[in-house]
mmCIF file of N, CA and C in Angstrom:
data_model
loop_
_atom_site.group_PDB
_atom_site.id
_atom_site.type_symbol
_atom_site.label_atom_id
_atom_site.label_comp_id
_atom_site.label_asym_id
_atom_site.label_seq_id
_atom_site.Cartn_x
_atom_site.Cartn_y
_atom_site.Cartn_z
ATOM 1 N N VAL Q 25 0.377 -1.443 0.018
ATOM 2 C CA VAL Q 25 -0.073 0.359 0.170
ATOM 3 C C VAL Q 25 1.132 1.653 -0.293
ATOM 4 N N TYR Q 26 0.604 2.263 -1.213
ATOM 5 C CA TYR Q 26 1.327 3.329 -1.311
ATOM 6 C C TYR Q 26 0.673 4.275 -0.821
ATOM 7 N N ASN Q 27 0.824 5.971 -0.364
ATOM 8 C CA ASN Q 27 0.748 7.601 0.089
ATOM 9 C C ASN Q 27 0.510 7.469 -1.509
ATOM 10 N N LEU Q 28 0.187 7.986 -1.933
ATOM 11 C CA LEU Q 28 -0.269 8.289 -3.609
ATOM 12 C C LEU Q 28 -0.158 9.690 -2.939
ATOM 13 N N LYS Q 29 0.151 10.797 -1.984
ATOM 14 C CA LYS Q 29 0.886 11.848 -2.224
ATOM 15 C C LYS Q 29 1.785 11.495 -2.396
ATOM 16 N N ASP Q 30 2.520 10.874 -2.180
ATOM 17 C CA ASP Q 30 3.876 10.372 -2.195
ATOM 18 C C ASP Q 30 4.753 9.980 -3.314
ATOM 19 N N LEU Q 31 4.328 8.874 -4.089
ATOM 20 C CA LEU Q 31 4.057 8.420 -5.082
ATOM 21 C C LEU Q 31 3.698 10.151 -6.310
ATOM 22 N N TYR Q 32 2.899 11.132 -6.084
ATOM 23 C CA TYR Q 32 2.680 12.274 -7.031
ATOM 24 C C TYR Q 32 3.608 12.759 -6.930
ATOM 25 N N LYS Q 33 4.304 13.172 -5.379
ATOM 26 C CA LYS Q 33 5.311 14.239 -5.067
ATOM 27 C C LYS Q 33 6.522 14.023 -6.359
ATOM 28 N N GLN Q 34 6.352 12.351 -6.365
ATOM 29 C CA GLN Q 34 8.347 11.949 -6.165
ATOM 30 C C GLN Q 34 7.494 11.766 -8.273
ATOM 31 N N TYR Q 35 6.918 11.652 -8.951
ATOM 32 C CA TYR Q 35 6.839 10.868 -10.157
ATOM 33 C C TYR Q 35 6.208 12.334 -10.982
ATOM 34 N N LYS Q 36 5.605 12.676 -10.642
ATOM 35 C CA LYS Q 36 4.244 14.040 -11.107
ATOM 36 C C LYS Q 36 5.451 15.095 -12.767
ATOM 37 N N ASP Q 37 7.301 14.531 -11.850
ATOM 38 C CA ASP Q 37 7.653 15.347 -13.642
ATOM 39 C C ASP Q 37 7.383 14.808 -14.429
ATOM 40 N N GLU Q 38 7.590 13.803 -14.868
ATOM 41 C CA GLU Q 38 8.185 11.651 -15.183
ATOM 42 C C GLU Q 38 7.378 12.355 -16.296
ATOM 43 N N PRO Q 39 7.700 12.561 -18.127
ATOM 44 C CA PRO Q 39 6.849 12.832 -18.821
ATOM 45 C C PRO Q 39 5.757 11.583 -18.749
ATOM 46 N N ASN Q 40 5.909 10.598 -18.937
ATOM 47 C CA ASN Q 40 4.402 9.451 -19.115
ATOM 48 C C ASN Q 40 3.819 9.333 -17.472
ATOM 49 N N PHE Q 41 3.771 10.193 -16.821
ATOM 50 C CA PHE Q 41 3.539 9.865 -15.707
ATOM 51 C C PHE Q 41 2.051 9.932 -15.993
ATOM 52 N N LYS Q 42 1.341 10.689 -16.371
ATOM 53 C CA LYS Q 42 0.274 10.160 -16.891
ATOM 54 C C LYS Q 42 -0.133 9.262 -16.573
ATOM 55 N N GLN Q 43 0.639 8.074 -18.369
ATOM 56 C CA GLN Q 43 0.376 6.436 -18.668
ATOM 57 C C GLN Q 43 0.431 6.100 -17.253
ATOM 58 N N VAL Q 44 1.188 6.004 -16.404
ATOM 59 C CA VAL Q 44 1.533 5.672 -15.049
ATOM 60 C C VAL Q 44 0.641 5.311 -14.310
ATOM 61 N N ALA Q 45 0.223 6.326 -14.096
ATOM 62 C CA ALA Q 45 -1.076 6.786 -13.272
ATOM 63 C C ALA Q 45 -2.405 5.721 -13.515
ATOM 64 N N ASN Q 46 -2.289 5.655 -14.894
ATOM 65 C CA ASN Q 46 -3.637 4.950 -15.602
ATOM 66 C C ASN Q 46 -3.499 3.867 -14.991
ATOM 67 N N LEU Q 47 -2.446 3.363 -14.186
ATOM 68 C CA LEU Q 47 -2.125 2.047 -13.602
ATOM 69 C C LEU Q 47 -2.611 2.063 -12.664
ATOM 70 N N ILE Q 48 -2.329 3.021 -12.146
ATOM 71 C CA ILE Q 48 -2.696 2.374 -10.168
ATOM 72 C C ILE Q 48 -4.787 2.744 -10.324
ATOM 73 N N ARG Q 49 -4.504 1.733 -9.295
ATOM 74 C CA ARG Q 49 -6.489 1.970 -9.145
ATOM 75 C C ARG Q 49 -6.429 1.338 -7.473
ATOM 76 N N ILE Q 50 -7.485 2.252 -7.030
ATOM 77 C CA ILE Q 50 -7.571 2.294 -5.420
ATOM 78 C C ILE Q 50 -9.473 1.828 -6.101
ATOM 79 N N THR Q 51 -8.785 0.367 -4.624
ATOM 80 C CA THR Q 51 -10.378 -0.008 -3.956
ATOM 81 C C THR Q 51 -10.830 -0.128 -3.491
ATOM 82 N N ASN Q 52 -12.029 -0.421 -2.611
ATOM 83 C CA ASN Q 52 -12.476 -0.398 -1.850
ATOM 84 C C ASN Q 52 -12.865 -2.021 -1.197
ATOM 85 N N GLN Q 53 -12.548 -2.775 -2.449
ATOM 86 C CA GLN Q 53 -12.506 -4.241 -1.691
ATOM 87 C C GLN Q 53 -11.748 -5.330 -0.947
ATOM 88 N N ASP Q 54 -12.018 -5.196 0.151
ATOM 89 C CA ASP Q 54 -11.404 -6.246 1.418
ATOM 90 C C ASP Q 54 -10.359 -7.472 1.270
ATOM 91 N N ALA Q 55 -11.000 -8.156 1.890
ATOM 92 C CA ALA Q 55 -9.147 -9.230 1.559
ATOM 93 C C ALA Q 55 -10.683 -9.819 2.540
ATOM 94 N N GLN Q 56 -11.546 -10.468 2.284
ATOM 95 C CA GLN Q 56 -12.288 -11.543 2.274
ATOM 96 C C GLN Q 56 -13.434 -11.401 0.627
ATOM 97 N N SER Q 57 -14.242 -10.112 -0.059
ATOM 98 C CA SER Q 57 -14.061 -10.571 -1.065
ATOM 99 C C SER Q 57 -12.566 -10.788 -2.139
ATOM 100 N N ALA Q 58 -11.792 -10.551 -1.410
ATOM 101 C CA ALA Q 58 -10.752 -10.523 -2.985
ATOM 102 C C ALA Q 58 -9.847 -12.608 -2.172
ATOM 103 N N ALA Q 59 -10.315 -12.786 -1.141
ATOM 104 C CA ALA Q 59 -10.321 -14.922 -1.001
ATOM 105 C C ALA Q 59 -11.889 -15.532 -1.559
ATOM 106 N N GLN Q 60 -12.375 -14.632 -1.812
ATOM 107 C CA GLN Q 60 -13.064 -14.939 -2.398
ATOM 108 C C GLN Q 60 -13.216 -15.620 -3.855
ATOM 109 N N GLU Q 61 -12.929 -13.679 -4.625
ATOM 110 C CA GLU Q 61 -12.476 -13.856 -5.854
ATOM 111 C C GLU Q 61 -11.272 -15.187 -6.158
ATOM 112 N N SER Q 62 -10.751 -15.222 -5.619
ATOM 113 C CA SER Q 62 -10.035 -16.393 -5.122
ATOM 114 C C SER Q 62 -9.850 -17.853 -5.362
ATOM 115 N N ASN Q 63 -10.726 -17.476 -4.584
ATOM 116 C CA ASN Q 63 -11.559 -19.443 -4.046
ATOM 117 C C ASN Q 63 -11.944 -20.219 -5.046
ATOM 118 N N SER Q 64 -13.270 -19.169 -5.965
ATOM 119 C CA SER Q 64 -13.812 -18.727 -6.622
ATOM 120 C C SER Q 64 -12.805 -19.911 -8.126
ATOM 121 N N ASN Q 65 -12.135 -19.306 -8.514
ATOM 122 C CA ASN Q 65 -10.575 -19.638 -9.678
ATOM 123 C C ASN Q 65 -10.582 -21.876 -9.494
ATOM 124 N N SER Q 66 -10.984 -22.294 -10.502
ATOM 125 C CA SER Q 66 -10.244 -24.283 -9.663
ATOM 126 C C SER Q 66 -8.176 -23.984 -9.979
ATOM 127 N N SER Q 67 -8.369 -24.180 -9.278
ATOM 128 C CA SER Q 67 -7.092 -24.600 -9.009
ATOM 129 C C SER Q 67 -6.380 -24.809 -10.718
ATOM 130 N N SER Q 68 -7.104 -26.573 -11.441
ATOM 131 C CA SER Q 68 -6.836 -25.963 -13.083
ATOM 132 C C SER Q 68 -6.517 -25.067 -13.500
ATOM 133 N N GLU Q 69 -7.323 -23.475 -13.398
ATOM 134 C CA GLU Q 69 -6.906 -22.343 -13.479
ATOM 135 C C GLU Q 69 -5.634 -21.948 -13.969
ATOM 136 N N SER Q 70 -5.925 -21.791 -12.451
ATOM 137 C CA SER Q 70 -4.755 -21.392 -11.698
ATOM 138 C C SER Q 70 -3.054 -22.159 -12.370
ATOM 139 N N HIS Q 71 -3.475 -22.779 -12.233
ATOM 140 C CA HIS Q 71 -1.859 -23.753 -13.066
ATOM 141 C C HIS Q 71 -2.180 -23.492 -14.754
ATOM 142 N N SER Q 72 -3.115 -23.317 -14.757
ATOM 143 C CA SER Q 72 -2.723 -23.575 -16.862
ATOM 144 C C SER Q 72 -1.895 -22.621 -16.917
ATOM 145 N N SER Q 73 -1.735 -23.320 -18.164
ATOM 146 C CA SER Q 73 -0.470 -22.982 -18.798
ATOM 147 C C SER Q 73 -1.142 -21.359 -19.644
ATOM 148 N N SER Q 74 0.412 -20.062 -19.581
ATOM 149 C CA SER Q 74 -0.620 -19.038 -19.889
ATOM 150 C C SER Q 74 -0.990 -19.103 -21.096
ATOM 151 N N SER Q 75 -0.092 -19.504 -22.126
ATOM 152 C CA SER Q 75 -0.594 -19.678 -23.201
ATOM 153 C C SER Q 75 -1.689 -19.977 -23.732
ATOM 154 N N GLU Q 76 -3.280 -20.646 -23.150
ATOM 155 C CA GLU Q 76 -4.220 -21.143 -23.828
ATOM 156 C C GLU Q 76 -5.342 -19.509 -22.887
ATOM 157 N N GLY Q 77 -6.366 -19.652 -23.135
ATOM 158 C CA GLY Q 77 -7.374 -19.713 -22.429
ATOM 159 C C GLY Q 77 -7.785 -17.932 -21.620
ATOM 160 N N LYS Q 78 -8.621 -17.950 -21.639
ATOM 161 C CA LYS Q 78 -9.291 -16.059 -20.929
ATOM 162 C C LYS Q 78 -7.960 -15.370 -20.192
ATOM 163 N N VAL Q 79 -8.070 -14.266 -20.502
ATOM 164 C CA VAL Q 79 -6.355 -14.408 -18.826
ATOM 165 C C VAL Q 79 -7.592 -13.748 -17.549
ATOM 166 N N THR Q 80 -6.920 -13.971 -17.062
ATOM 167 C CA THR Q 80 -8.114 -14.035 -15.551
ATOM 168 C C THR Q 80 -6.631 -13.489 -14.428
ATOM 169 N N ARG Q 81 -7.219 -13.375 -13.175
ATOM 170 C CA ARG Q 81 -6.026 -12.820 -12.112
ATOM 171 C C ARG Q 81 -5.439 -13.680 -11.643
ATOM 172 N N ALA Q 82 -5.902 -15.101 -12.222
ATOM 173 C CA ALA Q 82 -5.382 -16.443 -11.657
ATOM 174 C C ALA Q 82 -3.613 -16.310 -12.439
ATOM 175 N N ASN Q 83 -3.938 -15.635 -13.301
ATOM 176 C CA ASN Q 83 -3.082 -16.392 -14.609
ATOM 177 C C ASN Q 83 -1.724 -15.593 -15.160
ATOM 178 N N VAL Q 84 -2.421 -13.816 -14.511
ATOM 179 C CA VAL Q 84 -1.681 -12.923 -15.147
ATOM 180 C C VAL Q 84 -0.591 -13.179 -15.357
ATOM 181 N N ILE Q 85 0.342 -12.931 -13.965
ATOM 182 C CA ILE Q 85 2.063 -13.226 -13.268
ATOM 183 C C ILE Q 85 2.361 -14.337 -14.236
ATOM 184 N N ASP Q 86 1.510 -16.013 -14.523
ATOM 185 C CA ASP Q 86 1.912 -16.641 -15.123
ATOM 186 C C ASP Q 86 2.542 -16.334 -17.004
ATOM 187 N N LYS Q 87 1.186 -14.922 -17.279
ATOM 188 C CA LYS Q 87 1.495 -14.756 -18.250
ATOM 189 C C LYS Q 87 2.504 -13.927 -18.376
ATOM 190 N N VAL Q 88 2.932 -13.140 -17.425
ATOM 191 C CA VAL Q 88 4.504 -12.217 -17.853
ATOM 192 C C VAL Q 88 5.257 -12.847 -17.636
ATOM 193 N N GLU Q 89 5.157 -14.013 -16.742
ATOM 194 C CA GLU Q 89 7.123 -15.152 -16.968
ATOM 195 C C GLU Q 89 6.956 -15.824 -17.607
ATOM 196 N N GLU Q 90 5.553 -16.651 -18.654
ATOM 197 C CA GLU Q 90 5.964 -16.824 -20.063
ATOM 198 C C GLU Q 90 6.619 -15.866 -21.129
ATOM 199 N N TYR Q 91 6.270 -14.611 -20.955
ATOM 200 C CA TYR Q 91 6.836 -13.431 -22.052
ATOM 201 C C TYR Q 91 8.252 -12.795 -21.430
ATOM 202 N N GLU Q 92 8.318 -12.690 -20.006
ATOM 203 C CA GLU Q 92 10.333 -12.600 -19.598
ATOM 204 C C GLU Q 92 10.699 -13.655 -19.723
ATOM 205 N N GLY Q 93 10.398 -15.106 -19.658
ATOM 206 C CA GLY Q 93 11.586 -16.564 -19.628
ATOM 207 C C GLY Q 93 12.026 -16.850 -18.839
ATOM 208 N N HIS Q 94 10.891 -16.480 -17.709
ATOM 209 C CA HIS Q 94 11.389 -16.460 -15.900
ATOM 210 C C HIS Q 94 10.412 -16.110 -15.026
ATOM 211 N N LYS Q 95 10.876 -16.947 -14.134
ATOM 212 C CA LYS Q 95 10.342 -16.157 -13.121
ATOM 213 C C LYS Q 95 10.014 -14.813 -12.627
ATOM 214 N N LEU Q 96 9.807 -13.725 -11.892
ATOM 215 C CA LEU Q 96 9.740 -12.626 -11.322
ATOM 216 C C LEU Q 96 10.443 -12.559 -10.497
ATOM 217 N N ASP Q 97 11.128 -12.050 -10.375
ATOM 218 C CA ASP Q 97 12.681 -11.912 -9.272
ATOM 219 C C ASP Q 97 12.344 -10.824 -8.274
ATOM 220 N N THR Q 98 11.679 -12.193 -6.784
ATOM 221 C CA THR Q 98 10.623 -11.173 -5.734
ATOM 222 C C THR Q 98 12.026 -10.340 -4.602
ATOM 223 N N SER Q 99 13.852 -11.029 -4.654
ATOM 224 C CA SER Q 99 13.851 -10.852 -4.119
ATOM 225 C C SER Q 99 14.453 -9.050 -4.824
ATOM 226 N N THR Q 100 14.291 -9.149 -5.318
ATOM 227 C CA THR Q 100 14.656 -7.943 -5.916
ATOM 228 C C THR Q 100 13.306 -6.528 -6.181
ATOM 229 N N TYR Q 101 11.712 -7.062 -6.354
ATOM 230 C CA TYR Q 101 10.511 -6.322 -6.287
ATOM 231 C C TYR Q 101 9.756 -6.588 -5.954
ATOM 232 N N THR Q 102 8.807 -5.660 -5.806
ATOM 233 C CA THR Q 102 7.736 -6.546 -5.170
ATOM 234 C C THR Q 102 6.581 -5.541 -6.323
ATOM 235 N N TYR Q 103 5.417 -6.650 -5.966
ATOM 236 C CA TYR Q 103 4.919 -6.822 -7.249
ATOM 237 C C TYR Q 103 3.387 -6.687 -7.299
ATOM 238 N N LYS Q 104 3.107 -5.352 -8.126
ATOM 239 C CA LYS Q 104 1.010 -5.489 -6.951
ATOM 240 C C LYS Q 104 0.824 -6.168 -8.057
ATOM 241 N N GLU Q 105 -0.804 -6.074 -6.582
ATOM 242 C CA GLU Q 105 -1.083 -7.005 -7.165
ATOM 243 C C GLU Q 105 -2.626 -7.083 -8.248
ATOM 244 N N PRO Q 106 -2.514 -7.655 -10.202
ATOM 245 C CA PRO Q 106 -3.435 -6.927 -11.303
ATOM 246 C C PRO Q 106 -4.161 -6.532 -10.522
ATOM 247 N N GLU Q 107 -5.456 -5.871 -11.104
ATOM 248 C CA GLU Q 107 -5.989 -5.048 -11.167
ATOM 249 C C GLU Q 107 -6.613 -5.315 -12.960
ATOM 250 N N GLN Q 108 -8.374 -5.708 -13.244
ATOM 251 C CA GLN Q 108 -8.246 -5.620 -13.863
ATOM 252 C C GLN Q 108 -8.744 -4.202 -14.692
ATOM 253 N N LYS Q 109 -8.254 -4.040 -15.978
ATOM 254 C CA LYS Q 109 -9.222 -2.712 -16.312
ATOM 255 C C LYS Q 109 -10.497 -2.596 -17.324
ATOM 256 N N SER Q 110 -10.908 -1.879 -17.643
ATOM 257 C CA SER Q 110 -12.328 -1.914 -17.742
ATOM 258 C C SER Q 110 -12.043 -2.216 -20.112
ATOM 259 N N ASP Q 111 -11.270 -2.198 -19.979
ATOM 260 C CA ASP Q 111 -11.117 -2.716 -21.178
ATOM 261 C C ASP Q 111 -10.885 -4.440 -21.431
ATOM 262 N N GLY Q 112 -10.933 -5.148 -20.853
ATOM 263 C CA GLY Q 112 -10.409 -6.244 -20.316
ATOM 264 C C GLY Q 112 -9.238 -6.820 -20.171
ATOM 265 N N SER Q 113 -7.712 -5.511 -19.828
ATOM 266 C CA SER Q 113 -6.731 -6.149 -19.585
ATOM 267 C C SER Q 113 -6.186 -5.611 -18.548
ATOM 268 N N TRP Q 114 -4.958 -6.546 -18.112
ATOM 269 C CA TRP Q 114 -4.796 -6.557 -16.331
ATOM 270 C C TRP Q 114 -3.225 -5.944 -16.448
ATOM 271 N N GLY Q 115 -3.198 -5.042 -15.557
ATOM 272 C CA GLY Q 115 -2.022 -3.724 -15.461
ATOM 273 C C GLY Q 115 -1.939 -4.484 -13.767
ATOM 274 N N PHE Q 116 -0.560 -4.095 -13.845
ATOM 275 C CA PHE Q 116 0.336 -4.011 -12.209
ATOM 276 C C PHE Q 116 1.904 -3.763 -12.479
ATOM 277 N N SER Q 117 2.118 -3.025 -11.000
ATOM 278 C CA SER Q 117 2.961 -2.690 -11.426
ATOM 279 C C SER Q 117 4.350 -3.145 -10.627
ATOM 280 N N PHE Q 118 5.405 -2.494 -10.454
ATOM 281 C CA PHE Q 118 6.412 -3.837 -9.662
ATOM 282 C C PHE Q 118 7.444 -1.863 -9.116
ATOM 283 N N VAL Q 119 8.093 -1.839 -7.706
ATOM 284 C CA VAL Q 119 8.591 -1.527 -7.058
ATOM 285 C C VAL Q 119 9.554 -2.263 -7.260
ATOM 286 N N ASP Q 120 11.220 -1.708 -6.382
ATOM 287 C CA ASP Q 120 11.875 -1.664 -5.355
ATOM 288 C C ASP Q 120 11.792 -1.955 -4.156
ATOM 289 N N LYS Q 121 12.559 -2.371 -3.835
ATOM 290 C CA LYS Q 121 12.757 -2.760 -2.030
ATOM 291 C C LYS Q 121 13.144 -1.229 -1.332
ATOM 292 N N SER Q 122 13.784 0.418 -2.303
ATOM 293 C CA SER Q 122 12.979 1.101 -1.188
ATOM 294 C C SER Q 122 11.820 2.227 -2.008
ATOM 295 N N GLY Q 123 10.687 1.141 -2.364
ATOM 296 C CA GLY Q 123 9.969 1.983 -2.894
ATOM 297 C C GLY Q 123 9.549 2.567 -4.285
ATOM 298 N N ASP Q 124 10.947 2.114 -5.389
ATOM 299 C CA ASP Q 124 10.544 3.430 -5.449
ATOM 300 C C ASP Q 124 10.322 3.059 -7.457
ATOM 301 N N LEU Q 125 9.370 3.645 -8.024
ATOM 302 C CA LEU Q 125 8.867 2.163 -8.782
ATOM 303 C C LEU Q 125 10.131 2.521 -10.123
ATOM 304 N N ALA Q 126 9.801 0.822 -10.406
ATOM 305 C CA ALA Q 126 10.454 -0.133 -11.528
ATOM 306 C C ALA Q 126 9.804 -0.490 -12.977
ATOM 307 N N GLY Q 127 8.662 -0.406 -13.084
ATOM 308 C CA GLY Q 127 7.315 -0.467 -13.956
ATOM 309 C C GLY Q 127 6.813 -1.588 -13.707
ATOM 310 N N SER Q 128 5.696 -1.357 -14.662
ATOM 311 C CA SER Q 128 4.730 -1.856 -15.282
ATOM 312 C C SER Q 128 4.703 -2.869 -16.514
ATOM 313 N N TYR Q 129 3.629 -3.493 -15.791
ATOM 314 C CA TYR Q 129 3.630 -4.586 -16.819
ATOM 315 C C TYR Q 129 1.579 -4.840 -17.575
ATOM 316 N N ILE Q 130 1.186 -4.615 -18.998
ATOM 317 C CA ILE Q 130 -0.242 -5.102 -18.947
ATOM 318 C C ILE Q 130 -0.194 -6.475 -19.825
ATOM 319 N N VAL Q 131 -1.259 -6.694 -19.660
ATOM 320 C CA VAL Q 131 -1.672 -8.683 -20.279
ATOM 321 C C VAL Q 131 -2.284 -7.577 -20.811
ATOM 322 N N ASN Q 132 -2.694 -7.953 -22.031
ATOM 323 C CA ASN Q 132 -4.203 -7.802 -22.960
ATOM 324 C C ASN Q 132 -5.126 -8.320 -22.660
ATOM 325 N N ALA Q 133 -6.533 -8.928 -22.874
ATOM 326 C CA ALA Q 133 -7.664 -9.549 -23.140
ATOM 327 C C ALA Q 133 -6.773 -10.883 -24.396
ATOM 328 N N ASP Q 134 -5.627 -10.494 -24.738
ATOM 329 C CA ASP Q 134 -5.246 -11.197 -26.051
ATOM 330 C C ASP Q 134 -4.619 -12.554 -25.806
ATOM 331 N N GLY Q 135 -3.879 -12.752 -24.170
ATOM 332 C CA GLY Q 135 -2.479 -12.729 -24.231
ATOM 333 C C GLY Q 135 -1.208 -12.677 -23.880
ATOM 334 N N SER Q 136 -1.225 -10.572 -25.005
ATOM 335 C CA SER Q 136 -0.532 -10.848 -25.042
ATOM 336 C C SER Q 136 -0.287 -9.714 -23.829
ATOM 337 N N VAL Q 137 2.038 -9.396 -23.911
ATOM 338 C CA VAL Q 137 2.129 -8.714 -22.669
ATOM 339 C C VAL Q 137 2.763 -7.827 -22.780
ATOM 340 N N GLU Q 138 2.762 -6.876 -22.619
ATOM 341 C CA GLU Q 138 3.464 -4.971 -23.116
ATOM 342 C C GLU Q 138 3.960 -4.486 -21.092
ATOM 343 N N LYS Q 139 5.767 -4.748 -22.196
ATOM 344 C CA LYS Q 139 6.306 -3.943 -20.560
ATOM 345 C C LYS Q 139 6.550 -2.857 -20.778
ATOM 346 N N PHE Q 140 6.093 -2.225 -19.790
ATOM 347 C CA PHE Q 140 6.916 -0.169 -19.525
ATOM 348 C C PHE Q 140 8.049 -0.514 -17.996
ATOM 349 N N ASP Q 141 9.068 1.040 -19.318
ATOM 350 C CA ASP Q 141 9.840 1.288 -17.461
ATOM 351 C C ASP Q 141 9.423 1.656 -16.631
ATOM 352 N N SER Q 142 9.492 2.437 -15.360
ATOM 353 C CA SER Q 142 9.897 2.681 -14.571
ATOM 354 C C SER Q 142 9.641 4.982 -14.863
ATOM 355 N N LYS Q 143 9.531 5.023 -15.994
ATOM 356 C CA LYS Q 143 9.240 6.349 -17.152
ATOM 357 C C LYS Q 143 7.462 6.174 -17.921
ATOM 358 N N GLY Q 144 7.034 4.835 -17.479
ATOM 359 C CA GLY Q 144 6.618 4.441 -18.574
ATOM 360 C C GLY Q 144 6.437 4.583 -20.184
ATOM 361 N N GLN Q 145 8.163 4.206 -20.797
ATOM 362 C CA GLN Q 145 8.308 3.713 -21.722
ATOM 363 C C GLN Q 145 8.062 3.124 -21.916
ATOM 364 N N PRO Q 146 7.341 2.289 -22.704
ATOM 365 C CA PRO Q 146 7.980 0.468 -23.479
ATOM 366 C C PRO Q 146 8.857 0.495 -23.801
ATOM 367 N N GLU Q 147 9.328 -1.061 -23.099
ATOM 368 C CA GLU Q 147 10.502 -1.803 -23.455
ATOM 369 C C GLU Q 147 10.723 -2.650 -25.013
#
């Protein structure tokens, strides 16, 4: 959980601030409803190949790891919870251990992955 004022102060002068800001989601979803959503996904779906089927919260990370060709580096970065956008795509950002934005990913509804650097530039 991050303070939006701090994020704004730190990144407001970045050329692609608006693009990165659009990846931030503010929700009132509590832990119980998140757990219910997680439990409603079948275990086979959460372990399915990331190249198959619909993009869901359960397989967003799998699709990014397939795109990268390796597991995400959780010892160096902290990955935020994926959030679904109105167009059906899923997005999430990641920060370094100091809390500085390091980049973000968008997984489109068709399963294609887009990666952005800390300034919102496509990689």
